[in-house]
């Protein structure tokens, strides 16, 4: 047998973390890494947040899982808090981002089919999007590297050019159910949609009775300095998928919708065995307690601005390596002039700095939202040393 016991779908690197300490990860051989990847925008409270740990420990001792056949005081409480803090009137809890997007896709289709518009099933999605790895969510992305070997794709998705309103308009037709978009693309390279683009999609949806579906799995939950990124644009979606940061590291996602958008999601239309379990609800509540308030969000904004201006200063020293800084809050991307992946590997292996590679030659910088001044200083020490010792020709 030559296949590994762990199905070899990930090209795993030599970092093998066994412990976390605020914004650091400790490897099984004791090496400390500065974690400005946060499990890909997940560990927004870092790795040893007393409130989150305490909430999970207490809930685990009381009740971890019950069926959704029973009443859910824990689910009702977290759903109510999300409803209070967002555009949404109703929430479906999932265990992951892909499941949240899946529910969002079903909700958008059901909105039309519930009233007999069975031909309105198509979602217009956008180039270089990432929505997850299920059949529906890979079908929603134009990225061929995710399709290979899994054909045929699910019908009902058309790909327009990201940040190009005219290209979305050109794909609209009698089958269009709505738009599915990351307001700020994560995996695609930390690319914020322009205000014209995002507001334009809202307007097209309004004019044509279409669903505007946001995938805020990566950009949501305080990451950009707003509780959700749509707040930057002065508009609201009809349906939104959220996950990653919302559990602070505990598997949790959700599909949020307005009452109108959820009109097709009645009894028996959707479900999940684990979705909304009391343990996940406790984690989600602890994260909300920490981040869903103006003081915390203002801190993220302030840290984001400082990080950004320091990054902009820094890249001025290496004009041959870096092109620009983009993103919002603590969701920042460093677009490189050389291939970004070798630099990301160099930072990781030679300077014990964890970031995330992304599309469009971009290095994703996603620190825990609780990162402190000392950790930001350490980040710049490592990044500077990494840039000084990096040779794109030999990497
Ligand atoms: C990570 C991500 C997903 C998928 O989330 P999983 O929890 O891995 O299923 C979907 N959309 C976006 C924008 C993401 O960043």
mmCIF file of C-alpha atoms and ligand atoms in Angstrom:
data_model
loop_
_atom_site.group_PDB
_atom_site.id
_atom_site.type_symbol
_atom_site.label_atom_id
_atom_site.label_comp_id
_atom_site.label_asym_id
_atom_site.label_seq_id
_atom_site.Cartn_x
_atom_site.Cartn_y
_atom_site.Cartn_z
ATOM 1 C CA UNK A 1 0.000 0.000 0.000
ATOM 2 C CA UNK A 2 1.614 3.286 -1.004
ATOM 3 C CA UNK A 3 -1.253 5.713 -0.402
ATOM 4 C CA UNK A 4 -0.931 7.565 2.898
ATOM 5 C CA UNK A 5 -3.550 6.969 5.597
ATOM 6 C CA UNK A 6 -4.449 10.675 5.307
ATOM 7 C CA UNK A 7 -5.884 10.982 1.789
ATOM 8 C CA UNK A 8 -3.106 12.818 -0.056
ATOM 9 C CA UNK A 9 -5.168 15.756 -1.348
ATOM 10 C CA UNK A 10 -3.037 18.356 0.434
ATOM 11 C CA UNK A 11 0.633 18.959 -0.358
ATOM 12 C CA UNK A 12 1.400 19.305 3.353
ATOM 13 C CA UNK A 13 4.528 21.154 4.404
ATOM 14 C CA UNK A 14 6.983 20.327 7.197
ATOM 15 C CA UNK A 15 5.307 22.546 9.797
ATOM 16 C CA UNK A 16 3.493 20.188 12.172
ATOM 17 C CA UNK A 17 1.795 22.299 14.858
ATOM 18 C CA UNK A 18 0.824 20.707 18.137
ATOM 19 C CA UNK A 19 0.120 23.784 20.251
ATOM 20 C CA UNK A 20 -0.977 27.384 19.896
ATOM 21 C CA UNK A 21 -0.068 30.422 21.985
ATOM 22 C CA UNK A 22 -1.898 33.650 21.098
ATOM 23 C CA UNK A 23 -0.533 34.451 17.608
ATOM 24 C CA UNK A 24 2.119 31.734 17.594
ATOM 25 C CA UNK A 25 2.056 28.074 16.631
ATOM 26 C CA UNK A 26 4.451 25.586 18.191
ATOM 27 C CA UNK A 27 5.625 22.706 16.069
ATOM 28 C CA UNK A 28 6.089 19.123 17.313
ATOM 29 C CA UNK A 29 9.852 19.773 17.418
ATOM 30 C CA UNK A 30 9.354 22.946 19.472
ATOM 31 C CA UNK A 31 9.839 25.547 16.697
ATOM 32 C CA UNK A 32 7.710 28.675 17.186
ATOM 33 C CA UNK A 33 6.038 30.207 14.156
ATOM 34 C CA UNK A 34 4.373 33.592 14.006
ATOM 35 C CA UNK A 35 0.932 32.785 12.656
ATOM 36 C CA UNK A 36 -0.294 35.524 10.327
ATOM 37 C CA UNK A 37 -2.379 32.986 8.429
ATOM 38 C CA UNK A 38 -4.825 32.221 11.270
ATOM 39 C CA UNK A 39 -5.796 28.867 9.803
ATOM 40 C CA UNK A 40 -6.830 30.872 6.712
ATOM 41 C CA UNK A 41 -8.824 33.622 8.393
ATOM 42 C CA UNK A 42 -10.285 31.291 11.013
ATOM 43 C CA UNK A 43 -8.534 31.824 14.365
ATOM 44 C CA UNK A 44 -9.548 35.445 14.752
ATOM 45 C CA UNK A 45 -9.079 35.301 18.539
ATOM 46 C CA UNK A 46 -5.697 33.637 18.206
ATOM 47 C CA UNK A 47 -4.964 30.178 19.577
ATOM 48 C CA UNK A 48 -5.467 30.385 23.317
ATOM 49 C CA UNK A 49 -8.355 32.744 23.927
ATOM 50 C CA UNK A 50 -9.625 32.142 27.448
ATOM 51 C CA UNK A 51 -13.213 33.152 26.645
ATOM 52 C CA UNK A 52 -13.518 30.802 23.688
ATOM 53 C CA UNK A 53 -11.818 27.897 25.463
ATOM 54 C CA UNK A 54 -13.957 28.389 28.559
ATOM 55 C CA UNK A 55 -17.178 28.509 26.557
ATOM 56 C CA UNK A 56 -16.315 25.297 24.709
ATOM 57 C CA UNK A 57 -15.210 23.500 27.890
ATOM 58 C CA UNK A 58 -18.341 24.443 29.798
ATOM 59 C CA UNK A 59 -20.663 23.537 26.963
ATOM 60 C CA UNK A 60 -18.837 20.271 26.234
ATOM 61 C CA UNK A 61 -19.407 19.210 29.828
ATOM 62 C CA UNK A 62 -23.108 20.062 29.599
ATOM 63 C CA UNK A 63 -24.276 18.998 26.131
ATOM 64 C CA UNK A 64 -22.429 18.642 22.839
ATOM 65 C CA UNK A 65 -24.894 17.425 20.296
ATOM 66 C CA UNK A 66 -28.604 16.853 20.011
ATOM 67 C CA UNK A 67 -30.699 16.331 16.921
ATOM 68 C CA UNK A 68 -32.354 19.199 15.105
ATOM 69 C CA UNK A 69 -35.574 17.288 15.754
ATOM 70 C CA UNK A 70 -35.571 19.035 19.145
ATOM 71 C CA UNK A 71 -35.895 22.637 20.152
ATOM 72 C CA UNK A 72 -32.629 24.582 20.186
ATOM 73 C CA UNK A 73 -32.339 27.294 22.813
ATOM 74 C CA UNK A 74 -28.626 27.613 21.911
ATOM 75 C CA UNK A 75 -29.321 27.958 18.182
ATOM 76 C CA UNK A 76 -32.134 30.442 18.753
ATOM 77 C CA UNK A 77 -29.872 32.612 20.888
ATOM 78 C CA UNK A 78 -26.995 32.760 18.384
ATOM 79 C CA UNK A 79 -29.350 33.209 15.422
ATOM 80 C CA UNK A 80 -31.026 36.097 17.239
ATOM 81 C CA UNK A 81 -27.660 37.777 17.818
ATOM 82 C CA UNK A 82 -26.728 37.425 14.151
ATOM 83 C CA UNK A 83 -30.134 38.756 13.123
ATOM 84 C CA UNK A 84 -29.675 41.721 15.468
ATOM 85 C CA UNK A 85 -26.221 42.519 14.050
ATOM 86 C CA UNK A 86 -26.858 42.012 10.323
ATOM 87 C CA UNK A 87 -29.263 42.495 7.414
ATOM 88 C CA UNK A 88 -30.696 39.024 8.005
ATOM 89 C CA UNK A 89 -34.013 37.868 9.462
ATOM 90 C CA UNK A 90 -33.182 34.172 9.626
ATOM 91 C CA UNK A 91 -30.173 31.860 9.920
ATOM 92 C CA UNK A 92 -29.351 28.253 8.988
ATOM 93 C CA UNK A 93 -26.297 26.860 10.800
ATOM 94 C CA UNK A 94 -23.771 24.650 9.027
ATOM 95 C CA UNK A 95 -20.393 23.127 9.889
ATOM 96 C CA UNK A 96 -18.320 24.680 7.119
ATOM 97 C CA UNK A 97 -18.107 27.373 4.495
ATOM 98 C CA UNK A 98 -18.974 25.165 1.548
ATOM 99 C CA UNK A 99 -22.127 23.995 3.325
ATOM 100 C CA UNK A 100 -23.055 27.607 4.023
ATOM 101 C CA UNK A 101 -22.613 28.505 0.339
ATOM 102 C CA UNK A 102 -24.537 25.374 -0.636
ATOM 103 C CA UNK A 103 -27.446 26.505 1.528
ATOM 104 C CA UNK A 104 -27.183 29.995 0.017
ATOM 105 C CA UNK A 105 -27.395 28.540 -3.503
ATOM 106 C CA UNK A 106 -30.416 26.425 -2.552
ATOM 107 C CA UNK A 107 -32.079 29.407 -0.867
ATOM 108 C CA UNK A 108 -31.617 31.549 -4.008
ATOM 109 C CA UNK A 109 -33.051 28.854 -6.269
ATOM 110 C CA UNK A 110 -35.917 28.135 -3.885
ATOM 111 C CA UNK A 111 -36.820 31.832 -3.778
ATOM 112 C CA UNK A 112 -37.860 31.592 -7.412
ATOM 113 C CA UNK A 113 -39.031 27.979 -7.592
ATOM 114 C CA UNK A 114 -41.221 28.345 -4.512
ATOM 115 C CA UNK A 115 -43.534 30.564 -6.575
ATOM 116 C CA UNK A 116 -43.344 28.422 -9.704
ATOM 117 C CA UNK A 117 -40.508 30.216 -11.498
ATOM 118 C CA UNK A 118 -38.759 26.913 -12.136
ATOM 119 C CA UNK A 119 -36.686 28.336 -14.976
ATOM 120 C CA UNK A 120 -34.873 30.817 -12.720
ATOM 121 C CA UNK A 121 -32.099 28.574 -11.442
ATOM 122 C CA UNK A 122 -28.929 30.159 -12.747
ATOM 123 C CA UNK A 123 -26.476 32.071 -10.580
ATOM 124 C CA UNK A 124 -24.012 34.429 -12.170
ATOM 125 C CA UNK A 125 -20.684 33.984 -10.388
ATOM 126 C CA UNK A 126 -17.278 35.562 -10.977
ATOM 127 C CA UNK A 127 -13.838 34.729 -12.295
ATOM 128 C CA UNK A 128 -11.255 33.513 -9.768
ATOM 129 C CA UNK A 129 -13.927 33.053 -7.124
ATOM 130 C CA UNK A 130 -13.564 30.451 -4.415
ATOM 131 C CA UNK A 131 -16.730 29.092 -2.848
ATOM 132 C CA UNK A 132 -15.641 25.706 -1.468
ATOM 133 C CA UNK A 133 -14.986 22.154 -2.645
ATOM 134 C CA UNK A 134 -18.394 20.464 -2.931
ATOM 135 C CA UNK A 135 -19.794 19.767 -6.395
ATOM 136 C CA UNK A 136 -22.068 22.806 -6.283
ATOM 137 C CA UNK A 137 -19.405 25.130 -4.952
ATOM 138 C CA UNK A 138 -16.704 24.060 -7.439
ATOM 139 C CA UNK A 139 -19.311 24.446 -10.177
ATOM 140 C CA UNK A 140 -19.821 28.014 -8.943
ATOM 141 C CA UNK A 141 -16.159 28.828 -9.644
ATOM 142 C CA UNK A 142 -14.493 29.127 -13.048
ATOM 143 C CA UNK A 143 -11.189 27.792 -11.687
ATOM 144 C CA UNK A 144 -10.406 24.762 -13.827
ATOM 145 C CA UNK A 145 -7.826 23.407 -11.398
ATOM 146 C CA UNK A 146 -10.726 22.588 -9.053
ATOM 147 C CA UNK A 147 -12.836 20.961 -11.794
ATOM 148 C CA UNK A 148 -10.269 18.576 -13.183
ATOM 149 C CA UNK A 149 -11.258 14.962 -12.581
ATOM 150 C CA UNK A 150 -14.694 15.832 -11.232
ATOM 151 C CA UNK A 151 -16.676 16.483 -14.385
ATOM 152 C CA UNK A 152 -19.475 17.011 -15.157
ATOM 153 C CA UNK A 153 -20.115 20.123 -13.176
ATOM 154 C CA UNK A 154 -23.508 20.982 -11.764
ATOM 155 C CA UNK A 155 -25.595 23.022 -14.184
ATOM 156 C CA UNK A 156 -26.737 26.525 -13.349
ATOM 157 C CA UNK A 157 -23.651 28.706 -13.064
ATOM 158 C CA UNK A 158 -22.297 31.291 -15.456
ATOM 159 C CA UNK A 159 -19.016 33.093 -14.918
ATOM 160 C CA UNK A 160 -18.743 36.825 -15.376
ATOM 161 C CA UNK A 161 -15.589 38.888 -14.969
ATOM 162 C CA UNK A 162 -15.009 39.901 -11.341
ATOM 163 C CA UNK A 163 -15.370 43.613 -10.714
ATOM 164 C CA UNK A 164 -16.913 44.143 -14.167
ATOM 165 C CA UNK A 165 -20.581 45.038 -13.960
ATOM 166 C CA UNK A 166 -21.121 45.039 -17.716
ATOM 167 C CA UNK A 167 -19.891 41.468 -17.964
ATOM 168 C CA UNK A 168 -22.450 40.406 -15.331
ATOM 169 C CA UNK A 169 -25.186 42.302 -17.112
ATOM 170 C CA UNK A 170 -24.324 40.610 -20.395
ATOM 171 C CA UNK A 171 -24.930 37.148 -18.867
ATOM 172 C CA UNK A 172 -28.380 37.961 -17.480
ATOM 173 C CA UNK A 173 -31.312 36.169 -19.090
ATOM 174 C CA UNK A 174 -34.605 34.381 -18.431
ATOM 175 C CA UNK A 175 -32.840 31.707 -16.331
ATOM 176 C CA UNK A 176 -30.997 34.098 -14.040
ATOM 177 C CA UNK A 177 -31.805 33.608 -10.352
ATOM 178 C CA UNK A 178 -29.199 35.977 -8.954
ATOM 179 C CA UNK A 179 -25.543 36.773 -8.366
ATOM 180 C CA UNK A 180 -23.120 34.943 -6.103
ATOM 181 C CA UNK A 181 -20.038 36.981 -5.218
ATOM 182 C CA UNK A 182 -17.307 37.436 -2.637
ATOM 183 C CA UNK A 183 -17.378 41.197 -2.024
ATOM 184 C CA UNK A 184 -13.671 40.851 -1.269
ATOM 185 C CA UNK A 185 -12.110 37.869 -3.023
ATOM 186 C CA UNK A 186 -9.889 35.891 -0.660
ATOM 187 C CA UNK A 187 -8.313 32.912 -2.388
ATOM 188 C CA UNK A 188 -8.401 34.840 -5.664
ATOM 189 C CA UNK A 189 -5.827 37.280 -4.258
ATOM 190 C CA UNK A 190 -7.439 39.646 -1.699
ATOM 191 C CA UNK A 191 -9.293 41.666 -4.288
ATOM 192 C CA UNK A 192 -12.003 44.005 -3.021
ATOM 193 C CA UNK A 193 -14.867 44.537 -5.438
ATOM 194 C CA UNK A 194 -15.224 48.218 -6.288
ATOM 195 C CA UNK A 195 -18.127 50.186 -4.911
ATOM 196 C CA UNK A 196 -19.571 50.640 -8.412
ATOM 197 C CA UNK A 197 -19.446 46.882 -8.988
ATOM 198 C CA UNK A 198 -21.002 45.766 -5.696
ATOM 199 C CA UNK A 199 -23.611 48.525 -5.636
ATOM 200 C CA UNK A 200 -24.306 47.891 -9.302
ATOM 201 C CA UNK A 201 -25.054 44.225 -8.616
ATOM 202 C CA UNK A 202 -27.456 45.302 -5.863
ATOM 203 C CA UNK A 203 -29.221 47.580 -8.301
ATOM 204 C CA UNK A 204 -29.438 44.908 -11.018
ATOM 205 C CA UNK A 205 -30.876 42.484 -8.476
ATOM 206 C CA UNK A 206 -33.448 45.024 -7.319
ATOM 207 C CA UNK A 207 -34.534 45.918 -10.837
ATOM 208 C CA UNK A 208 -34.940 42.302 -11.920
ATOM 209 C CA UNK A 209 -36.140 40.559 -8.751
ATOM 210 C CA UNK A 210 -32.879 38.590 -8.458
ATOM 211 C CA UNK A 211 -31.101 37.353 -5.354
ATOM 212 C CA UNK A 212 -27.836 39.050 -4.379
ATOM 213 C CA UNK A 213 -25.872 36.337 -2.591
ATOM 214 C CA UNK A 214 -22.632 37.229 -0.800
ATOM 215 C CA UNK A 215 -19.977 34.707 0.110
ATOM 216 C CA UNK A 216 -18.428 36.304 3.183
ATOM 217 C CA UNK A 217 -16.875 33.080 4.405
ATOM 218 C CA UNK A 218 -13.417 34.684 4.379
ATOM 219 C CA UNK A 219 -14.062 38.434 4.538
ATOM 220 C CA UNK A 220 -16.823 38.323 7.171
ATOM 221 C CA UNK A 221 -16.829 38.365 10.993
ATOM 222 C CA UNK A 222 -14.820 41.498 11.839
ATOM 223 C CA UNK A 223 -11.901 40.600 9.535
ATOM 224 C CA UNK A 224 -12.171 43.852 7.567
ATOM 225 C CA UNK A 225 -13.037 46.111 10.497
ATOM 226 C CA UNK A 226 -16.790 45.811 9.898
ATOM 227 C CA UNK A 227 -18.763 42.910 11.308
ATOM 228 C CA UNK A 228 -19.462 41.957 7.686
ATOM 229 C CA UNK A 229 -17.742 43.383 4.624
ATOM 230 C CA UNK A 230 -21.016 44.387 2.922
ATOM 231 C CA UNK A 231 -21.197 47.247 5.423
ATOM 232 C CA UNK A 232 -18.288 48.919 3.600
ATOM 233 C CA UNK A 233 -20.469 49.245 0.514
ATOM 234 C CA UNK A 234 -23.594 50.777 2.017
ATOM 235 C CA UNK A 235 -25.801 48.003 0.659
ATOM 236 C CA UNK A 236 -27.105 44.677 1.952
ATOM 237 C CA UNK A 237 -27.252 41.249 0.326
ATOM 238 C CA UNK A 238 -30.398 39.095 0.297
ATOM 239 C CA UNK A 239 -28.519 35.958 1.289
ATOM 240 C CA UNK A 240 -25.041 35.534 2.791
ATOM 241 C CA UNK A 241 -22.743 32.632 3.586
ATOM 242 C CA UNK A 242 -20.444 32.979 6.585
ATOM 243 C CA UNK A 243 -18.014 30.532 8.225
ATOM 244 C CA UNK A 244 -14.244 30.535 8.950
ATOM 245 C CA UNK A 245 -13.890 33.212 11.667
ATOM 246 C CA UNK A 246 -17.388 32.782 13.059
ATOM 247 C CA UNK A 247 -16.377 29.775 15.187
ATOM 248 C CA UNK A 248 -12.935 31.154 16.035
ATOM 249 C CA UNK A 249 -11.501 27.731 15.171
ATOM 250 C CA UNK A 250 -14.490 25.565 16.005
ATOM 251 C CA UNK A 251 -16.191 24.252 12.822
ATOM 252 C CA UNK A 252 -19.178 26.533 12.283
ATOM 253 C CA UNK A 253 -20.823 28.244 9.349
ATOM 254 C CA UNK A 254 -24.153 29.814 8.583
ATOM 255 C CA UNK A 255 -26.396 30.920 5.780
ATOM 256 C CA UNK A 256 -28.147 34.194 6.575
ATOM 257 C CA UNK A 257 -31.144 35.499 4.647
ATOM 258 C CA UNK A 258 -33.871 38.077 4.705
ATOM 259 C CA UNK A 259 -37.401 36.852 5.292
ATOM 260 C CA UNK A 260 -38.234 37.518 1.654
ATOM 261 C CA UNK A 261 -35.183 35.649 0.323
ATOM 262 C CA UNK A 262 -35.920 32.647 2.558
ATOM 263 C CA UNK A 263 -39.499 32.226 1.368
ATOM 264 C CA UNK A 264 -38.694 28.872 -0.238
ATOM 265 C CA UNK A 265 -36.939 27.404 2.797
ATOM 266 C CA UNK A 266 -39.841 25.856 4.660
ATOM 267 C CA UNK A 267 -40.160 22.657 6.718
ATOM 268 C CA UNK A 268 -38.225 19.762 5.263
ATOM 269 C CA UNK A 269 -36.453 21.693 2.508
ATOM 270 C CA UNK A 270 -32.970 21.547 4.018
ATOM 271 C CA UNK A 271 -31.095 20.070 6.935
ATOM 272 C CA UNK A 272 -27.869 19.069 8.640
ATOM 273 C CA UNK A 273 -27.290 16.516 11.368
ATOM 274 C CA UNK A 274 -24.615 18.506 13.167
ATOM 275 C CA UNK A 275 -25.564 22.004 12.038
ATOM 276 C CA UNK A 276 -26.300 24.269 14.986
ATOM 277 C CA UNK A 277 -25.167 21.799 17.650
ATOM 278 C CA UNK A 278 -24.905 23.262 21.164
ATOM 279 C CA UNK A 279 -21.092 23.059 21.226
ATOM 280 C CA UNK A 280 -20.739 25.036 17.983
ATOM 281 C CA UNK A 281 -23.311 27.533 19.225
ATOM 282 C CA UNK A 282 -21.284 28.097 22.400
ATOM 283 C CA UNK A 283 -18.162 28.745 20.317
ATOM 284 C CA UNK A 284 -20.048 31.114 18.015
ATOM 285 C CA UNK A 285 -21.506 32.971 20.985
ATOM 286 C CA UNK A 286 -18.046 33.404 22.551
ATOM 287 C CA UNK A 287 -16.728 34.809 19.266
ATOM 288 C CA UNK A 288 -19.684 37.199 19.014
ATOM 289 C CA UNK A 289 -19.078 38.315 22.616
ATOM 290 C CA UNK A 290 -15.508 39.193 21.692
ATOM 291 C CA UNK A 291 -15.844 40.761 18.244
ATOM 292 C CA UNK A 292 -19.383 41.987 17.580
ATOM 293 C CA UNK A 293 -19.003 45.357 19.252
ATOM 294 C CA UNK A 294 -17.910 48.778 18.068
ATOM 295 C CA UNK A 295 -14.792 48.929 20.251
ATOM 296 C CA UNK A 296 -13.362 45.698 18.882
ATOM 297 C CA UNK A 297 -14.231 46.610 15.289
ATOM 298 C CA UNK A 298 -12.605 50.026 15.693
ATOM 299 C CA UNK A 299 -9.457 48.300 16.965
ATOM 300 C CA UNK A 300 -9.375 46.029 13.926
ATOM 301 C CA UNK A 301 -9.761 49.052 11.656
ATOM 302 C CA UNK A 302 -6.991 50.874 13.458
ATOM 303 C CA UNK A 303 -4.639 47.857 13.427
ATOM 304 C CA UNK A 304 -5.454 47.343 9.765
ATOM 305 C CA UNK A 305 -4.584 50.900 8.877
ATOM 306 C CA UNK A 306 -1.294 50.744 10.753
ATOM 307 C CA UNK A 307 -0.376 47.382 9.237
ATOM 308 C CA UNK A 308 -1.213 48.670 5.791
ATOM 309 C CA UNK A 309 0.815 51.844 6.039
ATOM 310 C CA UNK A 310 3.799 49.950 7.457
ATOM 311 C CA UNK A 311 3.477 47.432 4.612
ATOM 312 C CA UNK A 312 3.335 50.215 2.057
ATOM 313 C CA UNK A 313 6.481 51.730 3.520
ATOM 314 C CA UNK A 314 8.155 48.332 3.600
ATOM 315 C CA UNK A 315 7.467 47.435 -0.044
ATOM 316 C CA UNK A 316 9.106 50.715 -1.075
ATOM 317 C CA UNK A 317 12.412 49.122 -0.006
ATOM 318 C CA UNK A 318 11.920 46.193 -2.386
ATOM 319 C CA UNK A 319 10.405 47.580 -5.589
ATOM 320 C CA UNK A 320 11.731 44.561 -7.511
ATOM 321 C CA UNK A 321 9.697 42.144 -5.332
ATOM 322 C CA UNK A 322 6.439 43.876 -4.477
ATOM 323 C CA UNK A 323 3.840 45.677 -6.530
ATOM 324 C CA UNK A 324 1.158 46.838 -4.115
ATOM 325 C CA UNK A 325 -0.821 46.282 -0.935
ATOM 326 C CA UNK A 326 -4.575 45.770 -1.126
ATOM 327 C CA UNK A 327 -7.475 44.647 1.009
ATOM 328 C CA UNK A 328 -9.394 45.969 3.980
ATOM 329 C CA UNK A 329 -8.808 45.859 7.720
ATOM 330 C CA UNK A 330 -6.745 42.817 8.672
ATOM 331 C CA UNK A 331 -7.441 41.071 5.364
ATOM 332 C CA UNK A 332 -4.466 42.306 3.400
ATOM 333 C CA UNK A 333 -2.724 41.087 0.291
ATOM 334 C CA UNK A 334 0.775 41.793 -0.901
ATOM 335 C CA UNK A 335 0.786 41.551 -4.670
ATOM 336 C CA UNK A 336 4.227 40.504 -5.859
ATOM 337 C CA UNK A 337 6.112 41.163 -9.064
ATOM 338 C CA UNK A 338 7.722 37.743 -8.840
ATOM 339 C CA UNK A 339 5.977 34.459 -8.068
ATOM 340 C CA UNK A 340 4.522 34.738 -4.565
ATOM 341 C CA UNK A 341 4.520 31.053 -3.620
ATOM 342 C CA UNK A 342 8.333 30.678 -3.298
ATOM 343 C CA UNK A 343 8.409 33.777 -1.089
ATOM 344 C CA UNK A 344 5.652 32.377 1.105
ATOM 345 C CA UNK A 345 7.651 29.121 1.452
ATOM 346 C CA UNK A 346 10.838 31.094 2.209
ATOM 347 C CA UNK A 347 9.109 33.097 4.970
ATOM 348 C CA UNK A 348 7.701 29.906 6.443
ATOM 349 C CA UNK A 349 10.764 27.685 6.304
ATOM 350 C CA UNK A 350 13.554 30.194 6.861
ATOM 351 C CA UNK A 351 11.909 32.871 9.001
ATOM 352 C CA UNK A 352 9.145 30.975 10.841
ATOM 353 C CA UNK A 353 6.492 33.356 9.528
ATOM 354 C CA UNK A 354 3.197 31.872 8.383
ATOM 355 C CA UNK A 355 1.184 33.671 5.699
ATOM 356 C CA UNK A 356 -1.013 32.226 2.936
ATOM 357 C CA UNK A 357 -0.356 32.106 -0.783
ATOM 358 C CA UNK A 358 -3.216 33.222 -3.009
ATOM 359 C CA UNK A 359 -4.074 33.752 -6.655
ATOM 360 C CA UNK A 360 -2.730 36.617 -8.739
ATOM 361 C CA UNK A 361 0.755 36.310 -7.147
ATOM 362 C CA UNK A 362 -0.526 37.611 -3.870
ATOM 363 C CA UNK A 363 0.612 36.836 -0.353
ATOM 364 C CA UNK A 364 -2.317 36.851 2.052
ATOM 365 C CA UNK A 365 -1.649 38.460 5.414
ATOM 366 C CA UNK A 366 -4.382 37.373 7.801
ATOM 367 C CA UNK A 367 -3.260 37.879 11.407
ATOM 368 C CA UNK A 368 -5.482 36.923 14.306
ATOM 369 C CA UNK A 369 -7.570 40.044 14.994
ATOM 370 C CA UNK A 370 -6.135 40.093 18.530
ATOM 371 C CA UNK A 371 -2.518 40.442 17.354
ATOM 372 C CA UNK A 372 -0.700 42.990 19.535
ATOM 373 C CA UNK A 373 2.028 45.576 18.885
ATOM 374 C CA UNK A 374 4.847 43.161 19.756
ATOM 375 C CA UNK A 375 3.458 40.612 17.310
ATOM 376 C CA UNK A 376 3.159 43.199 14.539
ATOM 377 C CA UNK A 377 6.770 44.253 15.223
ATOM 378 C CA UNK A 378 7.857 40.633 15.075
ATOM 379 C CA UNK A 379 5.977 40.296 11.782
ATOM 380 C CA UNK A 380 7.917 43.177 10.241
ATOM 381 C CA UNK A 381 11.216 41.858 11.596
ATOM 382 C CA UNK A 382 10.578 38.503 9.942
ATOM 383 C CA UNK A 383 9.174 39.979 6.744
ATOM 384 C CA UNK A 384 12.140 42.362 6.362
ATOM 385 C CA UNK A 385 14.666 39.617 7.056
ATOM 386 C CA UNK A 386 12.773 37.390 4.624
ATOM 387 C CA UNK A 387 12.747 39.972 1.844
ATOM 388 C CA UNK A 388 16.441 40.773 2.378
ATOM 389 C CA UNK A 389 17.427 37.108 2.135
ATOM 390 C CA UNK A 390 15.091 36.203 -0.753
ATOM 391 C CA UNK A 391 16.456 35.565 -4.198
ATOM 392 C CA UNK A 392 13.651 34.924 -6.700
ATOM 393 C CA UNK A 393 16.203 33.431 -9.114
ATOM 394 C CA UNK A 394 17.161 30.572 -6.796
ATOM 395 C CA UNK A 395 13.867 30.142 -4.917
HETATM 396 C C1 LIG B 1 -12.796 28.988 2.678
HETATM 397 C C2 LIG B 1 -13.882 29.507 1.822
HETATM 398 C C3 LIG B 1 -15.010 28.712 1.497
HETATM 399 C C4 LIG B 1 -15.119 27.270 1.883
HETATM 400 O O1 LIG B 1 -15.125 27.054 3.263
HETATM 401 P P1 LIG B 1 -14.871 25.582 3.829
HETATM 402 O O2 LIG B 1 -15.100 25.733 5.307
HETATM 403 O O3 LIG B 1 -13.482 25.193 3.479
HETATM 404 O O4 LIG B 1 -15.867 24.682 3.201
HETATM 405 C C5 LIG B 1 -16.005 29.292 0.750
HETATM 406 N N1 LIG B 1 -15.929 30.568 0.344
HETATM 407 C C6 LIG B 1 -14.871 31.349 0.636
HETATM 408 C C7 LIG B 1 -14.859 32.764 0.178
HETATM 409 C C8 LIG B 1 -13.812 30.846 1.365
HETATM 410 O O5 LIG B 1 -12.743 31.613 1.622
#
